[in-house]
CSV table of C-alpha atoms and ligand atoms in Angstrom, one decimal:
chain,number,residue,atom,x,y,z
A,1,UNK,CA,-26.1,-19.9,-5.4
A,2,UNK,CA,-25.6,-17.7,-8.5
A,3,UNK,CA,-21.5,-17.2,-7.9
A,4,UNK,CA,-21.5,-14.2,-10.2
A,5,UNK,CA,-24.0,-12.9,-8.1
A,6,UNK,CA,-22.2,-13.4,-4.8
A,7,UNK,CA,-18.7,-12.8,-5.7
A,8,UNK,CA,-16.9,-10.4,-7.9
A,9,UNK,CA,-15.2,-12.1,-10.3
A,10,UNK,CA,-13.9,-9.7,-12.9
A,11,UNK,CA,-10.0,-9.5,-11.7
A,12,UNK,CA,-8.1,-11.4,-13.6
A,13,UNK,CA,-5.7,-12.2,-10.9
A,14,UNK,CA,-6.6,-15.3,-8.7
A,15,UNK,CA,-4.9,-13.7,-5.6
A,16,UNK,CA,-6.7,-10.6,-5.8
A,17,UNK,CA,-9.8,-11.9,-7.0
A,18,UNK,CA,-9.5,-13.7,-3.2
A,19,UNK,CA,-8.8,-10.2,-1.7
A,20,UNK,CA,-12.5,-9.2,-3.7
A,21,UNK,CA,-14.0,-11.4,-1.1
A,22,UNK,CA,-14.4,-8.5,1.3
A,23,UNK,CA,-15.1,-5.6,-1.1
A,24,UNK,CA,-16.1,-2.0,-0.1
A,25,UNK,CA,-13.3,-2.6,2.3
A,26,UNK,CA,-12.0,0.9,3.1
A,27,UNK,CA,-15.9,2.3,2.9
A,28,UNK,CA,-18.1,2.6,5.7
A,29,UNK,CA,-19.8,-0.8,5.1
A,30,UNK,CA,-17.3,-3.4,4.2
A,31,UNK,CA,-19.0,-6.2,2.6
A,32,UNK,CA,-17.6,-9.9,3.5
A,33,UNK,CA,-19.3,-12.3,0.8
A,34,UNK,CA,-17.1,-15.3,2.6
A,35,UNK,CA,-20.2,-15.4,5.2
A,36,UNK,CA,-19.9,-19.2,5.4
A,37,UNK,CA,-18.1,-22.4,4.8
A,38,UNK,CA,-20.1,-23.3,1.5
A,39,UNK,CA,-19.4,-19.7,0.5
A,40,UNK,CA,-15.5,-20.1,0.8
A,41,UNK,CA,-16.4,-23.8,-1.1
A,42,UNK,CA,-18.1,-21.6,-3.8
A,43,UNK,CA,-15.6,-19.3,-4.3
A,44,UNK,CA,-12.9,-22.3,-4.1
A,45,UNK,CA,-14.9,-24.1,-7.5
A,46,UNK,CA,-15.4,-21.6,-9.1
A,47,UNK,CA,-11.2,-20.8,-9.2
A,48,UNK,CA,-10.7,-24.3,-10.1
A,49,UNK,CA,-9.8,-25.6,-6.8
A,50,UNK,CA,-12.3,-28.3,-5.8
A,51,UNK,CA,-12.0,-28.3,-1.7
A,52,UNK,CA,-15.1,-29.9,0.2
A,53,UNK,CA,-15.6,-30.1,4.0
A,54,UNK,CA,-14.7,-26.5,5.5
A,55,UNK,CA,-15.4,-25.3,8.7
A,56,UNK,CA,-15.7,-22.2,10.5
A,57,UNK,CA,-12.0,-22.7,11.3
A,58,UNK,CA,-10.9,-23.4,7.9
A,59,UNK,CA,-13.5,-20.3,6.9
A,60,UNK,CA,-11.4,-18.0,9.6
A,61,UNK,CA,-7.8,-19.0,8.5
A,62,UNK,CA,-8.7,-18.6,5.0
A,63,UNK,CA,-10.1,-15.1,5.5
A,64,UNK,CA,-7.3,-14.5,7.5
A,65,UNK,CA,-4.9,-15.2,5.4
A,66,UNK,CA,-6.9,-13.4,2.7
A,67,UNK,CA,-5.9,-9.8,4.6
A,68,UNK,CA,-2.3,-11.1,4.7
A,69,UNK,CA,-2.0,-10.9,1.3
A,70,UNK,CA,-4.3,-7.5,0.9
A,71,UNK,CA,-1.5,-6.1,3.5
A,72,UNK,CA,0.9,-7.1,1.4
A,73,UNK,CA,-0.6,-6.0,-1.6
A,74,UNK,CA,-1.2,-2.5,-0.1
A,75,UNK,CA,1.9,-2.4,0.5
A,76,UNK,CA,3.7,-2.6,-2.4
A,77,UNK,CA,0.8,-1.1,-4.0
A,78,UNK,CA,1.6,1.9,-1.9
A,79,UNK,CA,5.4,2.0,-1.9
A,80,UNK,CA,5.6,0.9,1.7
A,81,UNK,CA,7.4,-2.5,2.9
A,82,UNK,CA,5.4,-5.4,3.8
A,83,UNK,CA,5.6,-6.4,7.4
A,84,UNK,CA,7.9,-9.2,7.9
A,85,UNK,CA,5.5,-11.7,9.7
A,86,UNK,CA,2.8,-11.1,6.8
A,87,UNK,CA,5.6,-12.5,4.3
A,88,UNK,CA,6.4,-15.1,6.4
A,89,UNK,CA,2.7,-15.9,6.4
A,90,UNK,CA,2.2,-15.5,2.8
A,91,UNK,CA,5.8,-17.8,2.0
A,92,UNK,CA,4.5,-20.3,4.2
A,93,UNK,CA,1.4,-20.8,3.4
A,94,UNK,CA,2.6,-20.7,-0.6
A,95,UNK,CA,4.8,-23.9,0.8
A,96,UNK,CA,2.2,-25.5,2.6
A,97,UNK,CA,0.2,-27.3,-0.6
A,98,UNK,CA,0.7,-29.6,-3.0
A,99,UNK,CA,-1.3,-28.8,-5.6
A,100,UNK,CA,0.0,-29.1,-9.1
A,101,UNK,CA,-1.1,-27.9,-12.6
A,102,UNK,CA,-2.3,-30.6,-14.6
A,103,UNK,CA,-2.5,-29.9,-18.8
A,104,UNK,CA,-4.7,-31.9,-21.1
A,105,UNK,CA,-4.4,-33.3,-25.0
A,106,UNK,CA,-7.0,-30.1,-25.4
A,107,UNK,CA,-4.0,-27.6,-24.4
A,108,UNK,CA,-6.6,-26.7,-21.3
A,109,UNK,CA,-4.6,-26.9,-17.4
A,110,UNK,CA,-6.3,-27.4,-14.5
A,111,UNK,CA,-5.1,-27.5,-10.6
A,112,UNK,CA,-5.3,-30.8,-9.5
A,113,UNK,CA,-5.3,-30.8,-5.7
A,114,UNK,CA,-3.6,-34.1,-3.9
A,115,UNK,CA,-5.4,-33.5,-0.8
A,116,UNK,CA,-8.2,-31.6,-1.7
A,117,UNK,CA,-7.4,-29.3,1.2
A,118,UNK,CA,-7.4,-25.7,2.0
A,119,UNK,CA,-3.9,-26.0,2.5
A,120,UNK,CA,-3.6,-27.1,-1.3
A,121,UNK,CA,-6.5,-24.3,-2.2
A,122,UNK,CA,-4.9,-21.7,0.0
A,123,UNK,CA,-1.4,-22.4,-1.9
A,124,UNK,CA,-2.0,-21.9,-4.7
A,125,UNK,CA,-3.7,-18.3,-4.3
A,126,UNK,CA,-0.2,-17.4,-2.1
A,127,UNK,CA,2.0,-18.3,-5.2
A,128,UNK,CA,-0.1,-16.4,-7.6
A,129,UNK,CA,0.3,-13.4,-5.1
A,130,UNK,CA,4.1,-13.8,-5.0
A,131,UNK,CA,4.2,-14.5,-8.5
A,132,UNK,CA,2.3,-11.1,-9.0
A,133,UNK,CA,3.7,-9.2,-6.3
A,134,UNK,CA,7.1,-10.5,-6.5
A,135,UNK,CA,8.0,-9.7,-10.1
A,136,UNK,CA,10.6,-7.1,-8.9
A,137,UNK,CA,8.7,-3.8,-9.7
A,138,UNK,CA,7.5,-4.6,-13.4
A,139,UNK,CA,4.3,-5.2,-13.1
A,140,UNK,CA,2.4,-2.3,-11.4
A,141,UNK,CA,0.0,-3.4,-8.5
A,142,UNK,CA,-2.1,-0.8,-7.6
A,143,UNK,CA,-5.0,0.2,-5.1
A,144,UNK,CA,-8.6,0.9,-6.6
A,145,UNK,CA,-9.4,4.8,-6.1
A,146,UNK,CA,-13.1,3.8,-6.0
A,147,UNK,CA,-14.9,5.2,-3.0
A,148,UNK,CA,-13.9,3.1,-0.2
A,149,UNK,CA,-13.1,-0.1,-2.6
A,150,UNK,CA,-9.3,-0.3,-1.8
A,151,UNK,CA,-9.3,-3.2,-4.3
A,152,UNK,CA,-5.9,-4.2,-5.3
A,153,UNK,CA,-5.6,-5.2,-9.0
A,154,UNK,CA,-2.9,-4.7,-11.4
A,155,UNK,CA,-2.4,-1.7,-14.0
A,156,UNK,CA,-1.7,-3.3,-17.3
A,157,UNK,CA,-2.9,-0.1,-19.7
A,158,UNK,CA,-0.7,1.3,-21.8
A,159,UNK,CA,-0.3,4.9,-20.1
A,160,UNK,CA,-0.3,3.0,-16.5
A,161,UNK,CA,-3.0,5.0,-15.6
A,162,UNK,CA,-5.7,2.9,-14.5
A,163,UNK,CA,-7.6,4.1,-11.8
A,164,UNK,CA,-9.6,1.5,-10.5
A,165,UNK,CA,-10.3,-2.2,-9.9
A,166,UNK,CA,-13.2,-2.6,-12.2
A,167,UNK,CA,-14.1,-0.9,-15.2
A,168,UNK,CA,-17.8,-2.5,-14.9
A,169,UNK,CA,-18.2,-1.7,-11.1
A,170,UNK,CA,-15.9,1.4,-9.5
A,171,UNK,CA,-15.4,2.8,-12.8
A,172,UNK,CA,-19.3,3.2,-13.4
A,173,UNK,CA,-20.0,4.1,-9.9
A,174,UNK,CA,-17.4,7.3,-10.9
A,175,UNK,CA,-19.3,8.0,-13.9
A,176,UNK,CA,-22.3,8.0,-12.2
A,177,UNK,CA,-21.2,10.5,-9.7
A,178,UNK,CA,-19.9,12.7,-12.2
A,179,UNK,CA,-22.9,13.0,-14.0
A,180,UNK,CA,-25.0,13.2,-11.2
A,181,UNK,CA,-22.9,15.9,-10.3
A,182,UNK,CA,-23.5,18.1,-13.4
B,1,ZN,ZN1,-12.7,-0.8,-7.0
């Protein structure tokens, strides 16, 4: 399997990079690319965290807690408060791993995962969520405007006026319809 193929890949945030797993996801066709465990296993390597052995549970609570932290995302994204069990979800599962960052003499860090689990894999996303999400209103999370996309990612241009998730993939689709149009 061809990862950059299967998965979009181009946010530079790990947590919503995870929410990319289901894309289209306010269109008419959502697309879920976590369609097995050796998918979720894929998408786990190539972010650095080395899990092996999923199941379909592990598959389900892992793509559950992937719309946790779109919801919360969203949320903020849209000015709205997060419901209060999809923070609890998101802090807990954040506390649930022990995965650490690891650096080496080449100035190069890696997560190193004690248990190799998808508790360990799963934590890490959720703190890179709150770190994003929870730094107090400075850095602007936003929503893609991309037909039926709803990706979240966040809006680090100069004017804050990025529109979209992906210059490469909503943005062209836009420019494509524009010119179409004409
Ligand atoms: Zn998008």
């Amino acid at each position: 399997m061809d990862a950059t193929k299967v998965f979009r890949l181009e946010n530079d945030v790990l947590a919503f990079r995870f929410t990319a797993t289901l894309s289209d996801r306010a269109g008419e066709s959502p697309r879920e690319r976590l369609v097995d465990p050796a998918h979720l296993e894929l998408w786990f390597r190539v972010a650095g965290l080395d899990v092996v052995g999923l199941d379909a549970a592990d598959l389900r609570s892992a793509v559950d807690f992937r719309e946790v932290v779109h919801r919360v995302g969203s949320a903020f994204a849209t000015g709205l408060t997060p419901a209060v069990t999809d923070l609890a979800a998101l802090n807990r599962v954040a506390a649930g791993g022990r995965a650490t960052l690891v650096l080496d003499e080449k100035g190069c860090a890696a997560w190193s995962l004690e248990n190799s689990s998808l508790a360990d894999a799963l934590s890490v996303i959720a703190q890179d969520a709150i770190r994003v999400l929870g730094a107090c209103d400075t850095v602007p999370v936003r929503l893609c405007e991309g037909p039926g996309c709803a990706g979240l990612f966040v809006d680090g241009s100069r004017g804050r006026n990025r529109r979209w998730c992906s210059m490469n993939t909503c943005g062209n689709r836009i420019k494509k319809a524009r010119l179409a149009a004409k």
